[in-house]
PDB file of C-alpha atoms in Angstrom:
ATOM      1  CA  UNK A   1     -16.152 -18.985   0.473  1.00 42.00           C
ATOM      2  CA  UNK A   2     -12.448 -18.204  -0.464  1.00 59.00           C
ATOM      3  CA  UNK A   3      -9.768 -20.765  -0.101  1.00 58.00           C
ATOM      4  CA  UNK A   4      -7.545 -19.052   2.995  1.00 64.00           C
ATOM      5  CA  UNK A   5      -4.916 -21.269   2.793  1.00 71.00           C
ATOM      6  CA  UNK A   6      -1.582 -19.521   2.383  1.00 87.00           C
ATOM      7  CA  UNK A   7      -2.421 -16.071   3.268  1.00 91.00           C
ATOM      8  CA  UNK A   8      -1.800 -14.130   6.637  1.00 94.00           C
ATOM      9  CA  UNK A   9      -4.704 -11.641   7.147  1.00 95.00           C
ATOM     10  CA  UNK A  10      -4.575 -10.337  10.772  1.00 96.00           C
ATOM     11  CA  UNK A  11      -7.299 -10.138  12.955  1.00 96.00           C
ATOM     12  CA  UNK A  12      -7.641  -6.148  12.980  1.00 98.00           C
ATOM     13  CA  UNK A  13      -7.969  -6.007   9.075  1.00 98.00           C
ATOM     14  CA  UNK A  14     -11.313  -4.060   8.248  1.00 98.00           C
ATOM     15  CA  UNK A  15     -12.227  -6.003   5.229  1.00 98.00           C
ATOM     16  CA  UNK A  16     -15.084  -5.160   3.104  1.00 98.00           C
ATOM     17  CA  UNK A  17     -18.143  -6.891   1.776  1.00 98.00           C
ATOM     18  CA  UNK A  18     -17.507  -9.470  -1.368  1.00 98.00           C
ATOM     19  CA  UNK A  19     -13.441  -8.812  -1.354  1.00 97.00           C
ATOM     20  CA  UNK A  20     -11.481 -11.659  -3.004  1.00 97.00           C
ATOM     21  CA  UNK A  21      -8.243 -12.453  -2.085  1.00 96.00           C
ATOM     22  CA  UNK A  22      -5.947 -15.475  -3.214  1.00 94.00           C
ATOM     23  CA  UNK A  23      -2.701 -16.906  -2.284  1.00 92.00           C
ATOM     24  CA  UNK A  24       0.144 -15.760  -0.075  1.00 95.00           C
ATOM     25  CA  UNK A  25      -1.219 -12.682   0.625  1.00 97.00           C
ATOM     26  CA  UNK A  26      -0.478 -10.195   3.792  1.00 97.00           C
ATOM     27  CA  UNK A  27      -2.725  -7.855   5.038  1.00 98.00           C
ATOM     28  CA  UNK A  28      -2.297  -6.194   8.396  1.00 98.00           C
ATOM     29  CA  UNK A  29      -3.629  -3.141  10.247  1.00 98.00           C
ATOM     30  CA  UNK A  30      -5.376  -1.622   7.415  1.00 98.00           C
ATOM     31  CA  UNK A  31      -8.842  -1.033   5.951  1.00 98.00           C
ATOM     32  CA  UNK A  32     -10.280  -2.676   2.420  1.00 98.00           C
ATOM     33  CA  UNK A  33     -13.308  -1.321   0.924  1.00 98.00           C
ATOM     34  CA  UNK A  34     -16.359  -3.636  -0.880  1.00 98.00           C
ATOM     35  CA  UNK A  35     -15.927  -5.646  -4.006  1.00 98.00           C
ATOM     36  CA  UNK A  36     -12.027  -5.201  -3.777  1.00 98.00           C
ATOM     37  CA  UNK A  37      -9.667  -7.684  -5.676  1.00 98.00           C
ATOM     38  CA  UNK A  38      -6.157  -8.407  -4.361  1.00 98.00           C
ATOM     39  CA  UNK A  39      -4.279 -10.699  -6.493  1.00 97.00           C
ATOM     40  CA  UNK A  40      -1.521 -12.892  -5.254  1.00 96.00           C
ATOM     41  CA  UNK A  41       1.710 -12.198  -3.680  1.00 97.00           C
ATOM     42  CA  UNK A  42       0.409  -8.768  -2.221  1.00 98.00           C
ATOM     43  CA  UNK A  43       1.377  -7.356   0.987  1.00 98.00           C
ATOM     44  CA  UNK A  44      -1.039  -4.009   2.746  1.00 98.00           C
ATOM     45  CA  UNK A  45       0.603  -2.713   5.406  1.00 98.00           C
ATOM     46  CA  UNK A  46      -1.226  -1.097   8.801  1.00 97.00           C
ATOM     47  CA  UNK A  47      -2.805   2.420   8.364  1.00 97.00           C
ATOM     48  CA  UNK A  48      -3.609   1.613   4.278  1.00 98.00           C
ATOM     49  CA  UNK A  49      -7.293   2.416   3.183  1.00 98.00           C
ATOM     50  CA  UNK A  50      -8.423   0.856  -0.159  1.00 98.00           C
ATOM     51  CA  UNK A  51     -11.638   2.251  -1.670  1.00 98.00           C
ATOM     52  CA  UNK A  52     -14.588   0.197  -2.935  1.00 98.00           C
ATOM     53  CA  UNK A  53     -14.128  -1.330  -6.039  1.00 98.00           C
ATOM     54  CA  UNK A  54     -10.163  -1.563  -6.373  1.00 98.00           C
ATOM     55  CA  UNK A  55      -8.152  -4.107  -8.459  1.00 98.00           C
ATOM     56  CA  UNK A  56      -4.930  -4.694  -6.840  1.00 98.00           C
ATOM     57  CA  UNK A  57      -2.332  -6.733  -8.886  1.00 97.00           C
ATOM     58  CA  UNK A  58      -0.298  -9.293  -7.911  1.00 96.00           C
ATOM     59  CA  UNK A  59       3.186  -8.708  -6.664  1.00 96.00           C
ATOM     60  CA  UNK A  60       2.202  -5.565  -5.257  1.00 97.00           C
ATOM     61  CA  UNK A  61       3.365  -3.436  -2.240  1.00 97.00           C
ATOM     62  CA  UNK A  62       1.385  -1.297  -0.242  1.00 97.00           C
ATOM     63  CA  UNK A  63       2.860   0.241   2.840  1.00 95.00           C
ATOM     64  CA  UNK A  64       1.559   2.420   5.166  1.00 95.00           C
ATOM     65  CA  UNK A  65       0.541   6.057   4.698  1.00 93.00           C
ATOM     66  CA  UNK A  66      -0.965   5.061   1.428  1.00 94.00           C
ATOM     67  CA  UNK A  67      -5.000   5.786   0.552  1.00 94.00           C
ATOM     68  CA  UNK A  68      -6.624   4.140  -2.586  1.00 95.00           C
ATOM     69  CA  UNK A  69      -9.519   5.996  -3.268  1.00 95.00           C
ATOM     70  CA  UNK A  70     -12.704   3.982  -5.051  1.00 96.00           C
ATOM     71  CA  UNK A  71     -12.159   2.575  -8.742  1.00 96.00           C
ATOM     72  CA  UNK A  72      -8.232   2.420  -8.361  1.00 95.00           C
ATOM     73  CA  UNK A  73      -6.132   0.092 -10.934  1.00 95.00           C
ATOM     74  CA  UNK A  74      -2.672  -1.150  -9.504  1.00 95.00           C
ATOM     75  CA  UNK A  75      -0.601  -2.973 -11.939  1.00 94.00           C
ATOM     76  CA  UNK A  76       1.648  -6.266 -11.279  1.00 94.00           C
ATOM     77  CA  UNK A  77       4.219  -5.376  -9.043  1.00 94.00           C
ATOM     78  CA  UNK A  78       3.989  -2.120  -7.659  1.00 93.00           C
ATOM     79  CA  UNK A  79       5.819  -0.912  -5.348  1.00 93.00           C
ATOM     80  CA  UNK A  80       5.148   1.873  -2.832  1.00 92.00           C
ATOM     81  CA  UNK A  81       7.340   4.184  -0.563  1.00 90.00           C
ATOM     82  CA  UNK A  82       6.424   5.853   2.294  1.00 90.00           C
ATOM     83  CA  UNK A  83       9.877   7.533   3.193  1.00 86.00           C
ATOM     84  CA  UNK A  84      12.392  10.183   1.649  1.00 83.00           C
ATOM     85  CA  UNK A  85      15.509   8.638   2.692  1.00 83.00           C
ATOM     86  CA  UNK A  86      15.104   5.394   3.798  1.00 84.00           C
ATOM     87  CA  UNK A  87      17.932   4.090   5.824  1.00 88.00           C
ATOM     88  CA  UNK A  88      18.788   0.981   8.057  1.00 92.00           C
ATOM     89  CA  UNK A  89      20.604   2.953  10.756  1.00 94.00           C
ATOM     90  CA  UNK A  90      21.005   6.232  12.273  1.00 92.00           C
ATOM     91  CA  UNK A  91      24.371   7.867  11.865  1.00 92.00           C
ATOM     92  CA  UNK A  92      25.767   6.218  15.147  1.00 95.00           C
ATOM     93  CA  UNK A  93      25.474   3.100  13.696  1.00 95.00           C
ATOM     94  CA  UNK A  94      21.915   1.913  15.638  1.00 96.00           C
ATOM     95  CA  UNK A  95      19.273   0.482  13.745  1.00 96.00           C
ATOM     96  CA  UNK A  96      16.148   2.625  12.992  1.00 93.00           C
ATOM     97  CA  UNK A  97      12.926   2.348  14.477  1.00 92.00           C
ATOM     98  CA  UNK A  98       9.711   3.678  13.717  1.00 87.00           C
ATOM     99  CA  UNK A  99      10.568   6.551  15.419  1.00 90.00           C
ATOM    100  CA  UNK A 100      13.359   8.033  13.172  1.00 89.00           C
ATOM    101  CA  UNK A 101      11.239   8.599  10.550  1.00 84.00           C
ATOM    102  CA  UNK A 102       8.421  10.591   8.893  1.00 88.00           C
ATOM    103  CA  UNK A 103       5.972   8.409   7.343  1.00 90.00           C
ATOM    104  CA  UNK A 104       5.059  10.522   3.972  1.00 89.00           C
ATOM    105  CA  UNK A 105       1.462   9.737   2.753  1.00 90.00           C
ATOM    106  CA  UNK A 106       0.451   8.944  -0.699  1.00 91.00           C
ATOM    107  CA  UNK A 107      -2.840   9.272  -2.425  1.00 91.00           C
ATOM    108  CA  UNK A 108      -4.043   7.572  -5.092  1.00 92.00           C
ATOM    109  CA  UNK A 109      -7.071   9.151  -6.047  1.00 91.00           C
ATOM    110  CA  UNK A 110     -10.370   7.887  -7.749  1.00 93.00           C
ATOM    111  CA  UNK A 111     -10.255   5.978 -10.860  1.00 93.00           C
ATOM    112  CA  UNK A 112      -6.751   6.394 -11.372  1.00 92.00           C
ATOM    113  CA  UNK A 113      -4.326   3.579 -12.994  1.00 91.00           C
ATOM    114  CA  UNK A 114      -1.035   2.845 -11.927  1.00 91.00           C
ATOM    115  CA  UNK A 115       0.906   0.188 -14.347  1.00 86.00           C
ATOM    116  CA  UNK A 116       2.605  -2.859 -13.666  1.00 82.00           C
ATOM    117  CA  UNK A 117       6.174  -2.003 -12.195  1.00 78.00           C
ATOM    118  CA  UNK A 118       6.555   1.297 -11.163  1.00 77.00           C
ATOM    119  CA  UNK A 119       8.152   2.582  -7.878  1.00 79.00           C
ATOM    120  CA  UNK A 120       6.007   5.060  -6.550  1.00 81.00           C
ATOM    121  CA  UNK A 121       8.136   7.287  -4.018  1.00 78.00           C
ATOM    122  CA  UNK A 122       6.635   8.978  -1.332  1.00 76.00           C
ATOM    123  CA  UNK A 123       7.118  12.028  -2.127  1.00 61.00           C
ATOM    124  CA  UNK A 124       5.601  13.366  -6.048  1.00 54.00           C
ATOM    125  CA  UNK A 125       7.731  15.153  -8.610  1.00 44.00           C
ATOM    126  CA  UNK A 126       4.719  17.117  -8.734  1.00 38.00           C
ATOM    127  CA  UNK A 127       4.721  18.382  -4.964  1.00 35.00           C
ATOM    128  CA  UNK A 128       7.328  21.125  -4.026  1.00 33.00           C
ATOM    129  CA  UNK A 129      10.617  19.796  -2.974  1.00 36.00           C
ATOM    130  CA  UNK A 130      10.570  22.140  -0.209  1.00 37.00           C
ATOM    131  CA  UNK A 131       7.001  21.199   0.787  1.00 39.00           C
ATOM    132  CA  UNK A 132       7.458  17.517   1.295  1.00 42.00           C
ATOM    133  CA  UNK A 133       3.912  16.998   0.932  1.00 49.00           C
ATOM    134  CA  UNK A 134       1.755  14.327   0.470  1.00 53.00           C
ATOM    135  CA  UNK A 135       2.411  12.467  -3.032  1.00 56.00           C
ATOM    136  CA  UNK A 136      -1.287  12.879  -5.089  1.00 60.00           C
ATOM    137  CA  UNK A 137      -1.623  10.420  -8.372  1.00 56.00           C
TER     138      UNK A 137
END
């Protein structure tokens, strides 16, 4: 049994079998696969799916409209971005709200290794500009 102490995991988490978490992590609305690690300091936002088998590093960001598929390697301190032009208000001066953006989905697909520190923006220099499609790594 894991020590829990220091760590927000919300009641509508999926988690998996054997996952291992450890300290001041936050996990919230999303879904984590069997035998996953998640080091410390990591926060999954809702609407994330992590594959079996994943090693998540600490430090690490995960926001929503990103999919790990199984056998993923994230690096210390990576940081995710679901949005192409993130902003704290709309041009009248209002703050933003869910709804004035488009959440951009990312996936990370199987086996694949991320390294410690990269930004990965939502939208891949290998996807069309015009397109705006999904980011694929």
């Amino acid at each position: 049994m894991q020590d829990r102490n220091y760590q927000q995991i919300s009641a509508d988490v999926k988690l998996g079998k054997d996952v291992r978490t450890y300290g001041f992590v936050n996990l919230y609305g999303c879904e984590i696969g069997d035998e996953v690690k998640i080091g410390a300091f990591v926060e999954i936002q809702k609407g994330v799916k992590v594959g079996n088998r994943c090693k998540i590093s600490s430090h690490t960001f995960i926001c929503e409209g990103v999919t790990l598929e199984e056998e993923v390697f994230i690096g210390h301190n990576v940081t995710f971005t679901n949005d192409l032009y993130p902003r704290a208000t709309n041009c009248d001066g209002s703050l933003q709200t869910e709804k004035d953006w488009i959440c951009i989905p990312t996936l990370v697909k199987r086996g694949a290794s991320i390294g410690s520190g990269p930004l990965c923006f939502a939208a891949s220099p290998w996807v069309s500009a015009r397109s705006w499609g999904p980011a694929v790594w």
